Amino acid sequence: KQILITRPMVHLEDQDKMGFLPGGIEEKTGPWMRPISEALDFLKETTGERNRKIIEGMIEKKKFVTEPLDYIRGMSYYRCILIIDEAQNLTPHQVKTIITRAGEGTKIIFTGDLGQIDLRRRLDRRSSGLAYAINRMVGHEEECKMVAATNFKETVRSPLAKFGERVL
C-alpha cells in the first residue's frame, strides 16, 4: 500500500539546543526527515532513469510517506512497509512499541549502525533497542520465519567515512 519512513528525533549531543520550531508538523519535522529525502534524491540520481521515474511516481502518489516516530503510539499499520532509520538510537521499549504496531501484511525494516549511537549517556552497543531486537528475535526459525538480520561489514558512505569510523 505504501512505504512509511521514520526515524527518532535525536539531537546530536543528546540535548535539544534548537528549541521550539515554528510551523506545522512538516516544518517541525523537516530537519529530522531531510536525510530521508536526500537518500531518495541520491537514489534517483544514481540508479538509472527507470528507477528515477519509479521513485518520483511513488512520491507523487504519496506511496513514500515520512512521519515522526514520536506519533506512532496508538497507530496500527496494515499492508505497508515501515522503515525505521537510525534505529541504533532507540531504546528496547521504543522498539517493542514499533513492532507491536504492525498490522496484517506489514513488514518492518530497522536500519542502524551500533557504532553510531548518539545517545551515549543512555545507550551503548548492548543496551540499544536495535541490539535488543536482534538478540531477542533472531534465531527463532523453528517458531517463525518472520525475522532476519543483515550485518554489513563495509562502510558505504565514502572512504573518508570508513577511515573516520576506524580511527576515531
CSV table of C-alpha atoms in Angstrom, one decimal:
chain,number,residue,atom,x,y,z
A,1,LYS,CA,0.0,0.0,0.0
A,2,GLN,CA,2.8,2.4,0.9
A,3,ILE,CA,6.2,2.8,2.4
A,4,LEU,CA,6.3,4.8,5.7
A,5,ILE,CA,9.8,6.0,6.6
A,6,THR,CA,10.5,7.4,10.1
A,7,ARG,CA,13.4,8.0,12.4
A,8,PRO,CA,13.9,9.0,16.0
A,9,MET,CA,14.3,12.7,16.6
A,10,VAL,CA,17.7,12.5,18.4
A,11,HIS,CA,19.8,15.6,18.9
A,12,LEU,CA,23.5,15.3,18.1
A,13,GLU,CA,24.7,15.7,21.7
A,14,ASP,CA,21.6,14.3,23.3
A,15,GLN,CA,20.5,17.8,24.2
A,16,ASP,CA,17.8,19.9,22.5
A,17,LYS,CA,19.7,23.1,21.6
A,18,MET,CA,17.3,24.0,18.8
A,19,GLY,CA,14.3,24.8,20.9
A,20,PHE,CA,10.8,25.3,19.6
A,21,LEU,CA,10.3,25.1,15.8
A,22,PRO,CA,7.5,27.2,14.3
A,23,GLY,CA,5.0,26.0,11.8
A,24,GLY,CA,3.0,22.8,11.1
A,25,ILE,CA,4.1,19.2,11.5
A,26,GLU,CA,6.0,19.2,8.2
A,27,GLU,CA,8.0,22.3,9.1
A,28,LYS,CA,8.8,21.0,12.6
A,29,THR,CA,9.9,17.5,11.4
A,30,GLY,CA,11.6,18.7,8.2
A,31,PRO,CA,15.1,18.9,9.6
A,32,TRP,CA,14.7,15.4,11.0
A,33,MET,CA,13.4,13.9,7.8
A,34,ARG,CA,15.9,15.7,5.5
A,35,PRO,CA,18.3,12.7,5.4
A,36,ILE,CA,15.4,10.5,4.1
A,37,SER,CA,14.6,12.9,1.2
A,38,GLU,CA,18.4,13.3,0.5
A,39,ALA,CA,18.7,9.5,0.3
A,40,LEU,CA,15.7,9.3,-2.1
A,41,ASP,CA,17.3,12.1,-4.2
A,42,PHE,CA,20.6,10.1,-4.3
A,43,LEU,CA,18.8,7.0,-5.4
A,44,LYS,CA,17.0,9.0,-8.2
A,45,GLU,CA,20.4,10.3,-9.4
A,46,THR,CA,22.4,7.1,-9.3
A,47,THR,CA,20.2,4.2,-10.1
A,48,GLY,CA,19.1,4.9,-13.7
A,49,GLU,CA,16.2,6.6,-15.5
A,50,ARG,CA,13.7,3.8,-14.9
A,51,ASN,CA,14.3,3.8,-11.1
A,52,ARG,CA,14.2,7.6,-11.0
A,53,LYS,CA,10.7,7.6,-12.6
A,54,ILE,CA,9.5,4.9,-10.2
A,55,ILE,CA,10.7,6.8,-7.2
A,56,GLU,CA,9.2,10.1,-8.4
A,57,GLY,CA,5.9,8.4,-9.2
A,58,MET,CA,5.8,6.8,-5.7
A,59,ILE,CA,6.5,10.2,-4.1
A,60,GLU,CA,3.8,11.9,-6.3
A,61,LYS,CA,1.2,9.2,-5.4
A,62,LYS,CA,2.2,9.5,-1.7
A,63,LYS,CA,3.5,5.9,-1.7
A,64,PHE,CA,6.5,7.2,0.3
A,65,VAL,CA,5.4,8.9,3.5
A,66,THR,CA,7.6,10.3,6.2
A,67,GLU,CA,6.2,10.6,9.8
A,68,PRO,CA,7.8,11.5,13.1
A,69,LEU,CA,8.4,8.4,15.2
A,70,ASP,CA,7.0,10.2,18.2
A,71,TYR,CA,3.5,9.9,16.9
A,72,ILE,CA,3.4,6.1,16.3
A,73,ARG,CA,1.8,5.3,19.6
A,74,GLY,CA,-1.8,4.2,19.1
A,75,MET,CA,-1.3,3.5,15.4
A,76,SER,CA,-1.8,0.2,13.6
A,77,TYR,CA,-0.1,-0.2,10.2
A,78,TYR,CA,-1.6,-2.6,7.7
A,79,ARG,CA,-0.2,-3.7,4.3
A,80,CYS,CA,2.7,-1.4,4.3
A,81,ILE,CA,6.5,-1.3,4.8
A,82,LEU,CA,7.8,0.6,7.8
A,83,ILE,CA,11.4,1.7,7.5
A,84,ILE,CA,12.8,2.8,10.8
A,85,ASP,CA,16.0,4.7,10.1
A,86,GLU,CA,18.7,5.4,12.8
A,87,ALA,CA,17.3,2.5,14.9
A,88,GLN,CA,20.6,2.3,16.9
A,89,ASN,CA,19.2,5.3,18.9
A,90,LEU,CA,16.1,3.5,20.0
A,91,THR,CA,15.5,2.0,23.4
A,92,PRO,CA,14.2,-1.5,23.8
A,93,HIS,CA,10.8,-0.1,24.9
A,94,GLN,CA,10.6,2.0,21.7
A,95,VAL,CA,11.5,-1.0,19.5
A,96,LYS,CA,8.7,-3.0,21.2
A,97,THR,CA,6.3,-0.1,20.7
A,98,ILE,CA,7.1,0.0,17.0
A,99,ILE,CA,7.0,-3.8,16.4
A,100,THR,CA,3.7,-4.2,18.2
A,101,ARG,CA,2.1,-1.6,15.8
A,102,ALA,CA,2.5,-4.0,12.8
A,103,GLY,CA,-0.9,-5.0,11.4
A,104,GLU,CA,-1.6,-7.8,8.9
A,105,GLY,CA,0.7,-7.7,5.9
A,106,THR,CA,3.1,-5.2,7.3
A,107,LYS,CA,6.9,-5.5,7.1
A,108,ILE,CA,9.3,-3.6,9.3
A,109,ILE,CA,12.8,-2.7,8.4
A,110,PHE,CA,15.1,-1.3,11.1
A,111,THR,CA,18.3,0.3,9.8
A,112,GLY,CA,21.1,1.4,12.0
A,113,ASP,CA,24.8,1.2,12.9
A,114,LEU,CA,25.6,0.3,16.5
A,115,GLY,CA,28.9,2.2,16.1
A,116,GLN,CA,27.0,5.4,15.6
A,117,ILE,CA,24.8,5.6,18.7
A,118,ASP,CA,24.2,9.3,19.6
A,119,LEU,CA,22.6,8.7,23.0
A,120,ARG,CA,25.8,7.7,24.7
A,121,ARG,CA,24.6,8.7,28.1
A,122,ARG,CA,21.7,6.2,27.9
A,123,LEU,CA,22.6,3.6,25.2
A,124,ASP,CA,25.5,1.5,24.1
A,125,ARG,CA,26.1,-1.4,21.7
A,126,ARG,CA,24.4,-3.8,24.2
A,127,SER,CA,21.5,-1.6,25.5
A,128,SER,CA,20.4,-0.2,22.2
A,129,GLY,CA,16.9,-1.2,21.1
A,130,LEU,CA,18.3,-2.4,17.8
A,131,ALA,CA,20.7,-4.7,19.5
A,132,TYR,CA,18.0,-5.8,21.9
A,133,ALA,CA,15.6,-6.7,19.0
A,134,ILE,CA,18.3,-8.6,17.1
A,135,ASN,CA,19.3,-10.6,20.2
A,136,ARG,CA,15.7,-11.4,21.2
A,137,MET,CA,14.1,-12.1,17.9
A,138,VAL,CA,16.7,-13.6,15.5
A,139,GLY,CA,17.3,-17.3,15.8
A,140,HIS,CA,13.7,-18.4,16.4
A,141,GLU,CA,13.5,-20.0,13.0
A,142,GLU,CA,11.6,-23.1,14.4
A,143,GLU,CA,9.0,-20.7,15.8
A,144,CYS,CA,8.6,-18.2,12.9
A,145,LYS,CA,10.3,-17.2,9.7
A,146,MET,CA,9.4,-13.5,10.0
A,147,VAL,CA,12.7,-12.1,11.4
A,148,ALA,CA,16.1,-11.7,9.9
A,149,ALA,CA,19.2,-9.6,10.4
A,150,THR,CA,21.8,-8.5,8.0
A,151,ASN,CA,25.1,-7.2,9.2
A,152,PHE,CA,27.2,-5.2,6.7
A,153,LYS,CA,30.9,-5.3,7.2
A,154,GLU,CA,31.7,-2.3,5.0
A,155,THR,CA,31.1,1.5,5.4
A,156,VAL,CA,29.2,2.6,2.3
A,157,ARG,CA,29.3,6.4,2.5
A,158,SER,CA,32.8,7.1,1.4
A,159,PRO,CA,36.5,6.2,2.0
A,160,LEU,CA,36.7,9.2,4.4
A,161,ALA,CA,33.7,7.9,6.5
A,162,LYS,CA,35.3,4.4,6.6
A,163,PHE,CA,38.6,5.9,7.8
A,164,GLY,CA,36.9,8.0,10.4
A,165,GLU,CA,34.9,5.0,11.7
A,166,ARG,CA,38.2,3.1,12.0
A,167,VAL,CA,40.4,5.7,13.7
A,168,LEU,CA,38.1,7.8,15.7
